[in-house]
Amino acid sequence: IVAVDVPSGVDADTGAVQGPAVDADVTVTFGAAKAGLLVAPGRIHAGTVQIVDIGLDFGDDAPVARIIEPVDVDRWVPEPAEDAYKYSRGVAGLAVGSSEYRGAALLAAAAARHSDVGMVRLLDRRDGVAELVVSHYPDVVVDGTSPAEQVRATAWGCGSGFPGAESDEPTVLATLAAAVPVVLDAGALSVVAASADVRERLHDRFHAGLVTVLTPHDGEFERMLPGLLARVGDRRQAAVDAARELQCIVLLKGAGTVVAGPAGEVWIDIEGTADLGVAGSGDVLTGILTGVLAGAHARGDLDHPEEAVAAAVWLHGCAGRLAAAHAPVTAPDIAMRVGAAVHAARFGIAPNDGGTA
């Protein structure tokens, strides 16, 4: 089934489907991609999208969203300079895992180690997680001091594997006190939803020029901003509204993950597939995001943080595709192939071994 321009029943701007709609195998669209073909539910109805250039002139019109491609990702995971050393390449700090969800720390650390950084540091919360991670990855450095005092770290990822209890709030606040990019995931997002102090800290970071990234799926988005997604009826616009309200970069996960910044800049991912929909995949994404931002911050190259976040999402999707070429995918499979995804971004092809453990 081939749809012409847009599958009947799909809103070209929002991807909304109000009633019956065509389920196309291929959608041939003209001039430029329509946002509604890239985000759910429209993306699900569109199948493979083929763009045909028919000579349209868009003048100075700004796009409502951008799509990241491998040529864009390369700048965010560059080959090391000849004089590079572990600190100059970036240091990814992780405040992740808990006694309830210890595996989240393993997955985030595994991904961060392969995301083109010189070092990974793990915040020791005295819950046994640090010992587990180091037993698997002896190159990970463990430190129990506050993230703001760990001056070597050039970005922090926080919340993967946290249960989201009130007891997690001090760790989230301590991580947000670090004057480097911060990624909040999973349990940390529950803290954002419940804590006025944490939301105030988000605003303080924005006014200080610091990058903060929130990574909600639909359920977490609803807890932070009840009713917004349903009221707007447009995942792209909902992400933009959330980014402006929370004064953070919002990464709204789903079929056609949306990355939106407080100024309205939007990227939509087309690399990720449904293979990413497995337990622990979000923990892997947090590790990649933290690594990419850590490297960019260390290089002094973070003028376009939304693009850096979109590049990390692309790496996640590419790693998932590489994993799916071998067998049904699990989160450790995705983490194993982050390095191969970096190689694919740099050179246009993944190494034959598909990554290393």
XYZ file of C-alpha atoms in Angstrom:
357
model
C 0.000 0.000 0.000
C 1.518 3.294 -1.125
C 0.289 6.602 0.288
C 0.747 9.774 -1.722
C 2.081 12.706 0.339
C 0.263 11.684 3.564
C -1.770 8.563 4.436
C -5.441 9.511 4.409
C -6.624 10.107 7.957
C -3.257 11.300 9.312
C -2.776 14.965 10.224
C 0.283 16.102 8.267
C 1.357 18.613 10.925
C 0.784 16.688 14.163
C 0.543 13.001 13.238
C -2.827 12.830 15.006
C -5.357 10.253 13.826
C -8.966 11.049 14.715
C -10.688 8.150 12.950
C -10.003 5.540 10.252
C -6.621 5.966 8.544
C -4.649 4.201 5.842
C -1.882 1.850 7.008
C 0.729 2.402 4.302
C 3.793 0.312 3.598
C 5.395 3.308 1.883
C 4.531 7.014 1.917
C 5.904 9.082 -0.957
C 5.889 12.726 0.126
C 6.997 15.830 -1.745
C 9.425 18.666 -1.121
C 10.112 17.942 2.538
C 9.069 15.526 5.236
C 5.915 16.437 7.120
C 6.199 16.345 10.908
C 3.093 14.191 11.117
C 4.862 11.412 9.214
C 7.694 11.284 11.757
C 5.929 11.157 15.130
C 3.373 8.714 16.516
C 0.708 7.846 15.696
C 1.210 9.154 12.136
C 4.620 7.508 11.903
C 3.030 4.130 12.570
C 0.626 4.597 9.633
C 3.229 6.022 7.226
C 5.518 3.016 6.836
C 8.740 3.857 5.011
C 8.808 7.552 4.072
C 10.353 8.517 0.729
C 10.908 12.239 0.071
C 10.793 13.397 -3.547
C 12.368 16.742 -4.436
C 10.003 18.595 -6.773
C 11.861 21.910 -6.727
C 9.881 23.670 -4.009
C 11.484 26.853 -2.686
C 10.926 27.303 1.038
C 12.711 30.667 1.084
C 13.639 31.792 4.568
C 10.937 29.746 6.274
C 12.319 28.028 9.357
C 11.557 24.303 9.636
C 9.218 23.208 12.413
C 11.655 20.368 13.133
C 14.927 18.880 11.947
C 16.055 15.306 11.333
C 19.556 14.263 12.348
C 21.642 12.157 9.963
C 25.014 10.400 10.344
C 26.879 13.350 8.828
C 25.487 15.502 11.661
C 26.386 12.989 14.382
C 30.078 12.801 13.458
C 30.929 16.178 15.026
C 29.606 15.014 18.406
C 31.778 11.870 18.569
C 34.988 12.993 16.829
C 38.096 10.871 16.584
C 40.482 11.728 19.435
C 43.052 14.435 18.722
C 46.683 13.363 18.642
C 47.314 15.025 22.002
C 44.092 13.805 23.650
C 44.088 12.302 27.131
C 41.370 10.939 29.370
C 40.279 14.249 30.864
C 40.361 16.215 27.615
C 38.048 13.658 25.981
C 35.364 14.176 28.635
C 34.421 12.462 31.876
C 30.906 11.048 32.233
C 29.592 11.080 35.790
C 26.738 8.732 36.677
C 24.425 8.850 39.684
C 22.438 5.756 38.770
C 21.201 2.432 40.086
C 19.780 1.406 43.442
C 19.476 -1.697 45.564
C 16.124 -2.314 43.833
C 17.397 -1.757 40.282
C 21.116 -2.508 40.264
C 21.212 -3.485 36.606
C 20.373 0.063 35.502
C 23.806 1.186 36.678
C 25.508 -1.575 34.692
C 23.642 -0.621 31.512
C 24.255 3.117 31.842
C 27.933 2.582 32.611
C 28.375 0.133 29.735
C 26.898 2.631 27.274
C 28.805 5.619 28.631
C 32.132 3.750 28.399
C 31.656 3.327 24.635
C 30.297 6.819 23.938
C 33.675 8.414 23.090
C 34.711 9.655 26.534
C 37.981 9.278 28.418
C 36.540 8.178 31.751
C 33.352 7.155 33.527
C 32.833 8.028 37.189
C 30.105 6.521 39.386
C 28.604 8.183 42.439
C 28.828 5.719 45.328
C 25.549 5.881 47.270
C 26.639 3.089 49.639
C 23.982 0.704 48.340
C 26.247 -1.969 46.860
C 25.807 -0.736 43.291
C 29.320 0.683 42.955
C 30.946 -2.630 43.865
C 28.792 -4.423 41.287
C 29.677 -1.985 38.509
C 33.419 -2.066 39.198
C 33.370 -5.859 39.276
C 32.179 -5.729 35.656
C 34.001 -2.596 34.496
C 37.242 -2.040 36.432
C 37.970 1.156 34.511
C 34.998 2.926 36.136
C 36.097 5.263 38.946
C 33.959 5.254 42.095
C 33.617 8.350 44.275
C 31.211 9.064 47.119
C 31.675 12.838 47.232
C 28.949 15.171 45.992
C 28.734 15.540 42.184
C 29.385 19.278 42.438
C 32.711 18.486 44.139
C 33.800 15.957 41.522
C 35.393 18.588 39.318
C 36.743 16.099 36.771
C 33.245 15.160 35.602
C 32.127 17.151 32.551
C 28.507 15.897 32.552
C 26.254 13.905 34.863
C 23.491 11.387 34.240
C 21.118 10.842 37.149
C 18.065 8.762 37.983
C 18.301 5.567 35.951
C 17.369 2.781 38.354
C 16.120 5.147 41.068
C 12.725 4.130 42.470
C 11.668 7.780 42.440
C 11.089 7.942 46.180
C 11.347 11.083 48.290
C 14.681 9.752 49.548
C 16.118 10.232 46.031
C 15.545 13.996 46.089
C 18.853 14.909 47.829
C 20.837 13.026 45.165
C 18.913 14.730 42.355
C 19.467 18.157 43.912
C 23.150 17.417 44.508
C 23.580 16.374 40.866
C 21.813 19.492 39.615
C 24.257 21.551 41.692
C 27.119 20.494 39.397
C 28.024 23.266 36.940
C 28.052 20.904 33.936
C 25.364 19.378 31.682
C 22.967 17.073 33.569
C 20.653 14.354 32.248
C 17.679 13.336 34.408
C 16.018 9.989 33.712
C 13.528 7.540 35.233
C 13.274 7.940 39.018
C 14.760 11.436 38.859
C 11.785 12.459 36.707
C 9.420 11.300 39.446
C 11.328 13.596 41.779
C 10.932 16.450 39.275
C 7.183 15.791 39.236
C 6.904 15.903 43.034
C 9.461 18.491 44.156
C 9.090 22.254 43.889
C 12.721 22.600 45.007
C 13.945 20.503 42.091
C 11.876 22.510 39.589
C 13.280 25.723 41.010
C 16.780 24.296 40.575
C 15.971 23.539 36.919
C 15.054 27.193 36.374
C 18.190 28.347 38.196
C 20.346 26.197 35.933
C 18.674 27.594 32.828
C 19.329 31.187 33.899
C 22.944 30.224 34.669
C 23.360 28.945 31.104
C 23.632 25.281 32.129
C 22.232 22.444 30.033
C 19.686 20.118 31.624
C 18.011 17.254 29.737
C 14.858 15.428 30.820
C 14.108 12.065 29.175
C 10.452 11.136 29.821
C 8.340 8.494 28.141
C 4.632 9.311 27.932
C 3.838 8.167 31.470
C 6.657 10.209 33.028
C 5.693 13.195 30.880
C 2.121 12.941 32.204
C 3.337 12.855 35.814
C 5.452 15.977 35.334
C 2.871 17.937 33.298
C -0.553 16.348 33.795
C -2.887 16.646 30.813
C -0.507 18.575 28.555
C 0.033 15.851 25.960
C -3.675 15.076 25.613
C -4.635 18.745 25.563
C -2.155 19.699 22.843
C -2.677 16.525 20.792
C 0.717 16.972 19.135
C 3.828 15.287 20.542
C 6.149 17.803 18.902
C 4.310 20.826 20.287
C 3.836 19.199 23.693
C 7.604 18.690 23.958
C 8.191 22.329 23.008
C 5.675 23.537 25.604
C 7.250 21.328 28.263
C 10.756 22.564 27.449
C 9.613 26.172 27.809
C 7.788 25.542 31.069
C 10.531 23.487 32.696
C 13.341 25.461 31.006
C 15.162 22.290 30.027
C 15.756 20.236 26.911
C 12.943 17.685 26.803
C 13.518 14.347 25.108
C 10.056 12.803 24.680
C 10.596 9.118 23.974
C 8.403 7.129 21.630
C 7.893 6.253 17.973
C 9.620 9.293 16.557
C 11.420 10.551 19.679
C 11.200 14.352 19.919
C 14.010 16.560 21.247
C 12.861 20.102 22.060
C 14.696 23.043 23.582
C 13.373 26.019 25.575
C 13.847 28.321 22.567
C 11.672 26.085 20.373
C 14.352 24.192 18.443
C 13.105 20.682 17.614
C 14.717 17.491 16.339
C 12.784 14.318 15.486
C 14.528 10.942 15.446
C 13.967 8.551 12.552
C 16.824 6.136 13.312
C 15.297 4.336 16.280
C 13.045 1.331 15.768
C 10.644 -0.685 17.895
C 13.596 -2.947 18.788
C 14.521 -0.310 21.375
C 11.335 -1.054 23.303
C 12.882 -3.366 25.900
C 13.584 -3.104 29.617
C 16.777 -1.155 30.295
C 16.936 0.581 26.918
C 16.377 3.955 28.576
C 19.298 3.319 30.934
C 21.512 2.758 27.884
C 20.270 6.034 26.386
C 21.144 7.887 29.594
C 24.698 6.566 29.394
C 25.038 7.667 25.769
C 23.553 11.109 26.451
C 25.876 11.669 29.389
C 28.903 10.611 27.363
C 28.095 12.773 24.330
C 27.424 15.841 26.499
C 30.537 15.173 28.595
C 32.702 15.107 25.485
C 31.137 18.236 24.026
C 31.495 20.147 27.295
C 35.135 19.105 27.647
C 35.847 20.343 24.114
C 34.008 23.621 24.714
C 31.653 22.680 21.872
C 28.155 22.878 23.287
C 26.656 25.866 21.467
C 23.923 23.614 20.045
C 22.982 21.277 22.902
C 19.705 20.156 21.291
C 21.674 18.814 18.333
C 24.062 17.019 20.700
C 21.090 15.369 22.407
C 19.620 14.394 19.028
C 22.991 12.898 18.067
C 22.932 10.730 21.199
C 19.412 9.572 20.322
C 20.656 8.656 16.831
C 23.513 6.607 18.335
C 21.009 4.783 20.525
C 18.844 3.982 17.510
C 21.828 2.896 15.418
C 23.060 0.604 18.201
C 19.580 -0.918 18.343
C 19.576 -1.550 14.587
C 23.005 -3.186 14.774
C 21.844 -5.395 17.630
C 18.669 -6.379 15.764
C 20.760 -7.645 12.830
C 21.925 -10.539 15.019
C 18.920 -11.610 17.121
C 15.959 -10.289 19.100
C 17.258 -7.329 21.065
C 17.904 -6.887 24.785
C 19.275 -3.781 26.491
C 22.750 -5.308 27.009
C 22.845 -5.985 23.251
C 22.201 -2.284 22.591
C 24.860 -1.208 25.098
C 27.405 -3.578 23.509
C 27.007 -1.867 20.156
C 27.277 1.777 21.148
C 30.922 1.803 20.092
C 29.959 0.323 16.724
C 27.346 3.067 16.330
C 30.038 5.694 16.997
C 32.160 4.030 14.313
C 29.199 4.116 11.909
C 28.713 7.839 12.535
C 32.374 8.558 11.871
C 32.952 6.355 8.847
C 29.517 5.510 7.449
C 29.784 1.803 8.219
C 29.848 -0.278 11.375
C 32.745 -2.644 12.118
C 32.090 -6.265 11.236
C 32.122 -7.500 14.819
C 29.114 -5.330 15.723
C 30.726 -3.885 18.851
C 32.501 -5.105 21.948
C 31.290 -6.037 25.397
